[in-house]
Coordinates of C-alpha atoms in Angstrom, one line a residue:
M133 CA 8.7 2.3 45.0
T134 CA 9.1 3.6 41.6
E135 CA 10.6 1.9 38.6
P136 CA 14.0 3.2 37.5
G137 CA 14.3 5.4 34.5
G138 CA 11.2 7.5 35.0
G139 CA 8.7 4.9 36.1
G140 CA 7.5 7.2 39.0
S141 CA 7.0 10.1 36.6
R142 CA 4.9 7.9 34.3
G143 CA 2.8 6.8 37.3
R144 CA 2.2 10.4 38.4
D145 CA 1.2 11.3 34.8
A146 CA -1.3 8.5 34.8
W147 CA -2.9 9.6 38.1
W148 CA -3.1 13.2 36.8
R149 CA -4.7 12.0 33.6
E150 CA -7.3 9.8 35.5
G151 CA -8.1 12.7 37.8
A152 CA -8.7 15.1 34.9
V153 CA -11.0 12.6 33.2
T154 CA -13.0 11.9 36.3
A155 CA -13.3 15.6 37.2
T156 CA -14.5 16.4 33.6
A157 CA -17.1 13.6 33.7
F158 CA -18.3 14.8 37.1
A159 CA -18.7 18.4 35.8
L160 CA -20.6 17.2 32.7
C161 CA -23.0 15.2 35.0
L162 CA -23.7 18.2 37.1
L163 CA -24.1 20.3 34.0
G164 CA -26.7 17.8 32.7
G165 CA -28.4 18.1 36.1
V166 CA -28.9 21.8 35.5
I167 CA -31.5 21.0 32.8
Q168 CA -34.8 20.1 34.3
V169 CA -37.6 18.0 32.9
D170 CA -39.7 21.1 32.1
D171 CA -36.8 22.5 30.0
T172 CA -35.9 25.1 32.7
L173 CA -32.5 25.6 34.2
S174 CA -31.8 25.5 37.9
A175 CA -29.1 24.4 40.3
P176 CA -28.3 20.7 40.3
S177 CA -30.4 18.7 42.8
A178 CA -29.2 16.3 45.4
A179 CA -30.2 13.4 43.0
A180 CA -27.9 14.9 40.3
Y181 CA -25.0 14.9 42.8
V182 CA -25.7 11.3 43.7
V183 CA -25.8 10.2 40.0
A184 CA -22.6 12.1 39.3
V185 CA -20.7 10.6 42.3
A186 CA -22.0 7.1 41.7
S187 CA -21.1 7.0 38.0
C188 CA -17.8 8.8 38.3
A189 CA -16.6 6.6 41.1
V190 CA -16.5 3.7 38.7
L191 CA -14.3 5.4 36.1
P192 CA -10.9 4.6 37.7
V193 CA -11.5 0.9 37.4
R194 CA -12.5 0.9 33.7
H195 CA -9.0 -0.1 32.6
R196 CA -8.8 -3.2 34.8
A197 CA -12.5 -4.2 34.5
P198 CA -13.9 -2.3 31.4
L199 CA -17.1 -4.5 31.1
A200 CA -18.0 -4.2 34.8
A201 CA -17.5 -0.4 34.6
L202 CA -19.7 -0.2 31.5
A203 CA -22.4 -2.2 33.2
A204 CA -22.3 -0.1 36.4
T205 CA -22.5 3.3 34.6
T206 CA -25.3 2.0 32.4
A207 CA -27.3 0.9 35.4
V208 CA -26.8 4.4 36.9
G209 CA -27.9 6.0 33.6
V210 CA -31.1 3.8 33.6
L211 CA -32.0 5.1 37.1
V212 CA -31.7 8.8 36.0
P213 CA -35.4 9.1 34.8
L214 CA -36.6 7.3 37.9
L215 CA -34.9 10.0 40.1
G216 CA -36.8 12.7 38.3
L217 CA -33.9 13.9 36.2
L218 CA -33.7 14.5 32.5
L219 CA -31.8 11.8 30.7
T220 CA -29.3 13.5 28.4
P221 CA -25.9 12.6 27.0
L222 CA -24.4 14.9 29.6
M223 CA -25.9 13.0 32.5
V224 CA -24.5 9.7 31.2
A225 CA -21.0 11.1 30.2
P226 CA -19.3 8.5 32.5
A227 CA -21.2 5.8 30.7
L228 CA -20.0 7.1 27.3
I229 CA -16.5 7.2 28.6
T230 CA -16.7 3.5 29.7
A231 CA -18.2 2.6 26.3
Y232 CA -15.2 4.2 24.6
S233 CA -12.7 2.4 27.0
H234 CA -14.4 -1.0 26.5
S235 CA -14.3 -0.7 22.7
L236 CA -10.6 0.3 23.0
V237 CA -9.5 -2.8 25.0
A238 CA -12.1 -5.5 24.3
R239 CA -10.7 -8.9 23.3
T240 CA -12.8 -9.1 20.1
E241 CA -14.8 -6.6 18.1
R242 CA -17.9 -8.7 18.6
R243 CA -17.7 -8.3 22.3
A244 CA -17.2 -4.6 22.1
A245 CA -20.1 -4.2 19.6
S246 CA -22.5 -6.4 21.7
A247 CA -21.8 -4.4 24.9
V248 CA -22.2 -1.0 23.3
L249 CA -25.4 -2.1 21.6
L250 CA -26.9 -3.3 24.9
M251 CA -25.9 0.0 26.5
S252 CA -27.6 1.9 23.7
A253 CA -30.8 -0.1 23.9
A254 CA -30.9 0.2 27.7
L255 CA -30.4 3.9 27.8
A256 CA -32.9 4.5 24.9
A257 CA -35.5 2.3 26.6
S258 CA -35.2 4.1 29.9
V259 CA -36.2 7.5 28.5
P260 CA -40.0 6.8 28.8
L261 CA -39.6 5.8 32.4
G262 CA -39.7 9.5 33.5
G263 CA -43.4 10.0 32.8
D264 CA -45.7 10.9 29.8
F265 CA -44.1 10.0 26.5
S266 CA -44.0 12.9 23.9
W267 CA -42.3 13.7 20.7
K268 CA -39.5 15.3 22.7
D269 CA -39.0 11.9 24.4
A270 CA -38.8 10.2 21.0
S271 CA -36.0 12.6 19.9
R272 CA -34.2 12.0 23.2
M273 CA -34.5 8.2 22.7
A274 CA -32.8 8.6 19.3
V275 CA -30.1 10.7 20.9
M276 CA -29.5 8.3 23.7
A277 CA -29.4 5.4 21.3
V278 CA -26.8 7.1 19.1
S279 CA -24.5 8.5 21.8
P280 CA -23.1 5.2 23.0
L281 CA -22.7 4.0 19.4
V282 CA -20.6 7.1 18.6
A283 CA -18.5 6.6 21.7
G284 CA -17.9 2.9 20.8
A285 CA -17.1 3.8 17.2
L286 CA -14.6 6.3 18.4
G287 CA -12.9 3.7 20.7
H288 CA -12.9 1.2 17.9
S289 CA -11.3 3.7 15.5
V290 CA -8.6 4.6 18.1
R291 CA -8.0 0.9 18.7
N292 CA -7.5 0.2 15.0
R293 CA -5.2 3.2 14.7
R294 CA -3.0 2.0 17.6
A295 CA -2.9 -1.5 16.1
Y296 CA -1.9 0.0 12.7
L297 CA 0.9 2.0 14.3
A298 CA 2.1 -1.0 16.3
A299 CA 2.2 -3.1 13.1
V300 CA 4.1 -0.3 11.3
E301 CA 6.6 -0.2 14.2
E302 CA 7.0 -3.9 14.2
R303 CA 7.5 -4.0 10.5
A304 CA 10.1 -1.3 10.8
R305 CA 11.8 -3.1 13.6
R306 CA 11.9 -6.4 11.6
A307 CA 13.1 -4.5 8.5
E308 CA 15.9 -3.0 10.6
Q309 CA 16.8 -6.4 11.9
S310 CA 16.7 -7.8 8.4
R311 CA 19.0 -4.9 7.1
E312 CA 21.4 -5.5 9.9
S313 CA 21.4 -9.3 9.3
E314 CA 21.9 -8.7 5.6
A315 CA 24.7 -6.2 6.2
R316 CA 26.4 -8.7 8.5
R317 CA 26.0 -11.5 5.9
R318 CA 27.4 -9.3 3.1
V319 CA 30.3 -8.3 5.3
D320 CA 31.0 -12.0 6.0
E321 CA 30.8 -12.8 2.4
E322 CA 33.1 -9.9 1.4
R323 CA 35.6 -10.9 4.1
V324 CA 35.7 -14.5 2.7
R325 CA 36.0 -13.2 -0.9
I326 CA 38.9 -10.9 0.1
A327 CA 40.6 -13.7 1.9
R328 CA 40.2 -16.0 -1.1
E329 CA 41.5 -13.3 -3.5
L330 CA 44.5 -12.6 -1.4
H331 CA 45.2 -16.3 -1.1
D332 CA 45.0 -16.8 -4.9
L333 CA 47.0 -13.7 -5.8
V334 CA 49.8 -13.9 -3.3
A335 CA 50.1 -17.5 -2.3
H336 CA 50.7 -18.6 -5.9
Q337 CA 53.7 -16.3 -6.4
I338 CA 55.1 -16.8 -2.9
T339 CA 55.1 -20.6 -3.5
L340 CA 56.9 -20.1 -6.8
A341 CA 59.4 -17.8 -5.1
N342 CA 60.0 -20.4 -2.5
A343 CA 60.6 -23.1 -5.1
Q344 CA 63.0 -20.9 -7.0
A345 CA 64.9 -20.0 -3.9
M346 CA 65.3 -23.7 -3.0
V347 CA 66.6 -24.4 -6.5
A348 CA 69.1 -21.6 -6.2
V349 CA 70.3 -22.9 -2.8
H350 CA 70.6 -26.4 -4.2
L351 CA 72.6 -25.3 -7.3
F352 CA 74.7 -22.6 -5.6
D353 CA 77.9 -24.5 -5.4
T354 CA 77.7 -26.6 -8.6
R355 CA 76.0 -24.4 -11.2
P356 CA 76.6 -20.7 -10.6
E357 CA 75.1 -19.6 -13.9
Q358 CA 71.9 -21.5 -13.4
T359 CA 71.8 -20.2 -9.8
R360 CA 72.1 -16.7 -11.1
R361 CA 69.2 -17.2 -13.5
S362 CA 67.1 -18.7 -10.7
I363 CA 67.8 -15.7 -8.5
E364 CA 66.8 -13.3 -11.3
E365 CA 63.6 -15.2 -11.8
L366 CA 63.0 -15.1 -8.0
V367 CA 63.4 -11.3 -8.1
E368 CA 60.8 -11.1 -10.9
T369 CA 58.4 -13.3 -9.0
T370 CA 58.7 -11.5 -5.7
A371 CA 58.3 -8.1 -7.5
G372 CA 55.1 -9.4 -9.2
A373 CA 53.8 -10.6 -5.8
L374 CA 54.5 -7.2 -4.3
D375 CA 52.7 -5.5 -7.2
D376 CA 49.7 -7.7 -6.8
L377 CA 49.6 -7.2 -3.1
R378 CA 49.9 -3.5 -3.4
A379 CA 47.1 -3.4 -6.0
T380 CA 44.8 -5.5 -3.9
V381 CA 45.3 -3.6 -0.7
G382 CA 45.0 -0.3 -2.6
L383 CA 41.7 -1.4 -4.1
L384 CA 40.4 -2.3 -0.6
R385 CA 41.4 1.1 0.8
R386 CA 40.1 3.1 -2.2
S387 CA 36.7 4.8 -1.8
G388 CA 36.0 5.6 -5.5
D389 CA 36.2 2.1 -6.9
A390 CA 33.6 2.7 -9.5
A391 CA 35.5 5.6 -11.1
T392 CA 38.9 3.9 -10.9
P393 CA 39.9 1.8 -14.0
T394 CA 41.0 -1.7 -13.1
E395 CA 42.6 -4.4 -15.1
P396 CA 40.4 -7.2 -16.4
A397 CA 40.1 -10.3 -14.3
P398 CA 42.3 -13.2 -15.4
G399 CA 40.8 -16.1 -17.3
L400 CA 41.8 -19.2 -19.3
S401 CA 43.1 -16.9 -22.1
Q402 CA 46.0 -16.1 -19.7
L403 CA 46.7 -19.8 -19.0
P404 CA 50.0 -19.8 -21.1
T405 CA 51.4 -16.9 -19.0
L406 CA 50.5 -18.8 -15.8
L407 CA 52.2 -22.0 -17.1
Q408 CA 55.3 -20.1 -17.9
S409 CA 55.5 -18.9 -14.3
F410 CA 55.4 -22.4 -13.1
G411 CA 57.9 -23.4 -15.7
R412 CA 60.4 -20.9 -14.3
A413 CA 59.9 -22.7 -10.9
G414 CA 60.9 -26.0 -12.5
L415 CA 57.4 -27.5 -13.0
R416 CA 56.7 -28.9 -16.4
V417 CA 53.0 -28.7 -17.3
S418 CA 51.3 -30.3 -20.2
V419 CA 47.9 -29.1 -21.4
R420 CA 45.3 -30.9 -23.5
E421 CA 41.9 -29.8 -24.6
E422 CA 39.0 -32.1 -25.5
G423 CA 36.0 -30.9 -27.5
T424 CA 35.4 -27.4 -28.8
A425 CA 36.4 -24.5 -26.6
R426 CA 33.6 -22.1 -25.6
S427 CA 33.5 -18.7 -24.2
L428 CA 32.9 -18.5 -20.5
A429 CA 31.1 -16.0 -18.4
P430 CA 33.5 -13.7 -16.6
G431 CA 32.9 -15.1 -13.2
V432 CA 33.3 -18.7 -14.4
D433 CA 36.4 -17.8 -16.4
L434 CA 38.0 -16.3 -13.3
T435 CA 37.0 -19.4 -11.3
A436 CA 38.6 -21.8 -13.9
Y437 CA 41.8 -19.8 -13.9
R438 CA 42.0 -19.7 -10.1
I439 CA 41.4 -23.4 -9.8
V440 CA 44.2 -24.3 -12.3
Q441 CA 46.5 -21.8 -10.5
E442 CA 45.8 -23.2 -7.1
A443 CA 46.0 -26.8 -8.2
L444 CA 49.4 -26.3 -9.8
T445 CA 50.6 -24.3 -6.8
N446 CA 49.8 -27.4 -4.7
V447 CA 51.7 -29.6 -7.1
T448 CA 54.7 -27.3 -6.8
K449 CA 54.6 -27.3 -3.0
H450 CA 53.5 -30.9 -2.1
A451 CA 53.8 -33.3 -5.0
G452 CA 57.5 -34.0 -5.0
T453 CA 57.5 -34.2 -8.8
G454 CA 58.4 -32.0 -11.7
D455 CA 55.5 -32.8 -14.0
A456 CA 51.8 -32.0 -14.0
R457 CA 48.9 -32.4 -16.5
V458 CA 46.0 -30.2 -17.2
V459 CA 43.0 -31.3 -19.2
L460 CA 40.1 -29.0 -20.4
A461 CA 37.2 -31.2 -21.5
W462 CA 34.4 -29.2 -23.2
D463 CA 30.9 -30.5 -23.8
R464 CA 27.6 -28.8 -24.6
H465 CA 26.8 -27.5 -21.1
H466 CA 30.0 -27.9 -19.0
V467 CA 33.7 -27.6 -19.0
T468 CA 35.6 -30.1 -16.8
I469 CA 39.0 -29.0 -15.6
T470 CA 41.4 -31.7 -14.4
V471 CA 44.8 -31.2 -12.9
A472 CA 46.8 -34.3 -12.0
D473 CA 50.3 -35.4 -11.1
D474 CA 52.1 -38.6 -10.3
G475 CA 54.0 -37.4 -7.2
E476 CA 54.2 -39.3 -4.0
G477 CA 53.0 -36.3 -1.8
S478 CA 54.7 -34.3 0.9
R479 CA 54.3 -36.9 3.6
T480 CA 56.0 -39.7 1.6
A481 CA 58.3 -37.9 -0.8
P482 CA 62.1 -38.2 -0.2
S483 CA 64.1 -35.3 0.8
T484 CA 65.5 -34.9 -2.8
S485 CA 63.3 -35.3 -5.9
T486 CA 64.3 -37.5 -8.8
R487 CA 64.5 -34.5 -11.1
P488 CA 67.9 -32.7 -11.2
G489 CA 68.2 -29.6 -9.1
A490 CA 64.8 -30.1 -7.5
P491 CA 64.3 -28.6 -4.1
T492 CA 63.4 -30.4 -1.0
V493 CA 59.7 -30.5 -0.1
P494 CA 59.2 -30.0 3.6
H495 CA 56.0 -31.1 5.3
R496 CA 53.4 -28.4 5.7
P497 CA 50.0 -28.5 7.4
P498 CA 46.9 -28.3 5.2
G499 CA 45.7 -24.8 4.4
Y500 CA 42.8 -23.1 2.7
G501 CA 43.5 -23.7 -1.0
L502 CA 41.1 -26.6 -1.5
I503 CA 38.5 -24.7 0.6
G504 CA 38.8 -21.7 -1.7
M505 CA 38.6 -23.8 -4.8
R506 CA 35.4 -25.6 -3.7
E507 CA 33.9 -22.3 -2.7
R508 CA 34.6 -20.8 -6.1
A509 CA 33.3 -23.8 -8.0
T510 CA 30.1 -23.8 -5.9
A511 CA 29.6 -20.1 -6.3
A512 CA 29.9 -20.5 -10.1
G513 CA 27.2 -23.2 -10.1
G514 CA 29.6 -26.2 -10.4
H515 CA 31.4 -28.6 -8.1
L516 CA 34.9 -29.7 -7.4
S517 CA 36.5 -32.9 -6.1
A518 CA 40.0 -33.5 -5.0
G519 CA 42.0 -36.4 -3.5
R520 CA 44.7 -39.0 -4.1
R521 CA 44.4 -41.3 -7.2
P522 CA 44.4 -45.1 -6.7
E523 CA 47.2 -45.4 -9.2
G524 CA 49.2 -42.8 -7.4
G525 CA 49.5 -39.0 -7.5
F526 CA 46.8 -36.4 -6.8
L527 CA 43.8 -35.2 -8.8
V528 CA 41.8 -32.1 -8.8
S529 CA 38.6 -32.1 -11.0
A530 CA 36.2 -29.2 -11.3
R531 CA 33.0 -29.2 -13.4
L532 CA 31.8 -25.7 -14.3
P533 CA 28.7 -24.6 -16.3
L534 CA 28.8 -23.0 -19.7
P535 CA 26.4 -20.2 -20.9
P536 CA 23.5 -21.1 -23.1
V537 CA 24.2 -22.0 -26.7
K538 CA 22.9 -18.7 -28.0
N539 CA 25.3 -16.8 -25.9
R540 CA 28.4 -18.8 -26.8
T541 CA 30.9 -18.1 -29.6
P542 CA 32.9 -20.9 -31.0
G543 CA 36.5 -20.9 -30.0
T544 CA 39.4 -22.9 -31.3
G545 CA 39.1 -26.5 -32.2
D546 CA 40.6 -29.4 -30.4
G547 CA 44.1 -28.4 -29.5
L548 CA 46.8 -30.6 -27.9
A549 CA 49.7 -29.2 -26.1
G550 CA 52.4 -31.7 -25.0
D551 CA 51.7 -35.0 -23.6
G552 CA 48.2 -35.0 -22.2
L553 CA 46.3 -37.5 -20.1
A554 CA 45.8 -40.1 -22.8
G555 CA 42.3 -41.4 -22.5
D556 CA 42.4 -40.1 -18.9
G557 CA 39.4 -37.8 -18.6
P558 CA 37.8 -36.8 -15.4
A559 CA 35.3 -39.6 -15.5
D560 CA 38.0 -42.1 -15.7
N561 CA 40.0 -41.0 -12.7
G562 CA 38.8 -42.3 -9.5
L563 CA 39.5 -40.7 -6.1
A564 CA 40.4 -42.7 -3.1
G565 CA 37.8 -42.1 -0.4
D566 CA 40.3 -41.6 2.4
G567 CA 43.0 -40.1 0.2
E568 CA 45.6 -37.7 1.6
V569 CA 44.7 -34.1 0.8
R570 CA 47.4 -31.6 -0.1
D571 CA 46.7 -27.9 0.2
T572 CA 48.3 -24.5 0.1
P573 CA 48.4 -22.8 3.5

């Protein structure tokens, strides 16, 4: 039976190849038998046919037992002078073929070299067995000593060439696998980055819109003018959300990103605008800076902005309070961002907050906001912790690295905005180990 996919064709090709090699070796043996000991030419004798048949019959097994085939053909070559024939490379053509094959498949180079050297010595030593030794016999000894070495060297060269090509193919295969693995890794990272950006861009404004809508519903009957103002702010917020979503989706679908101008990524310099958007949703945010403000790397600046944005979004959705505090603590090598509130949390908050006109805060399952903040902080070389405070409320604290001193430019001095966390830096705020975690879906 033949193997599927062309196995029978390959088997037939191998048989044809073996037949051609054996027939060529047989013809060379007979051609060598034409040359007589007295340097005359005549038809091959019966002994020449015997030598040709005996040596060529061994060739088909040289792939399965190369050393045995080499020994058998060498023994036949040693008998050539004893049969009255002239020992020439043509007469031992099958032996040279087995020397080539053994050098090609030997387990080690030392084995191949030892076998070929023994063949060379045996054939060279058998030249004087035919009769009187002359200078012609000396030249034939040299030829018979060199011929197996040339065949073995050729086999060794082909073996090295095949090994080199196999190594090149293996390296190419591994490189292709590495490229595919790297491509998959980059696709996964890009998918996570896109999901994080969409969450940060859209969830923030959708949360504010939800809060503004609940305020409008709560005040619809009692304060029409304030309700109208809340609805107008809701329209602005949803319009901004649509613009951000359209810009993000358009950027993902665009092919010429490099040639298309884009707006700069947000950073802490846009923090006042961010706080105003939360103020329109009814959240009062106080900001305090400790130490001297420094310039941040673009990626770290974006990370700091997104962490503040996400933390305040969580306060709006889950805290059940109208106040939050942001502290920016600057030292020589790091900036620590702390966002805290005193709310009771979505699971324990009453249906109506203590602040006038506050919306109800329904229970929502945890989302991906905290995951995204931690991923951003880790990617920027920092770390983030979040959880309930022992004294009540919720705390998000992120520590991000600053660029080296030579790359920094001094910013503004210590600035205070509103009522900060008096003496309540990130090192002074403990986190309950099993604290409830609030998050934006």
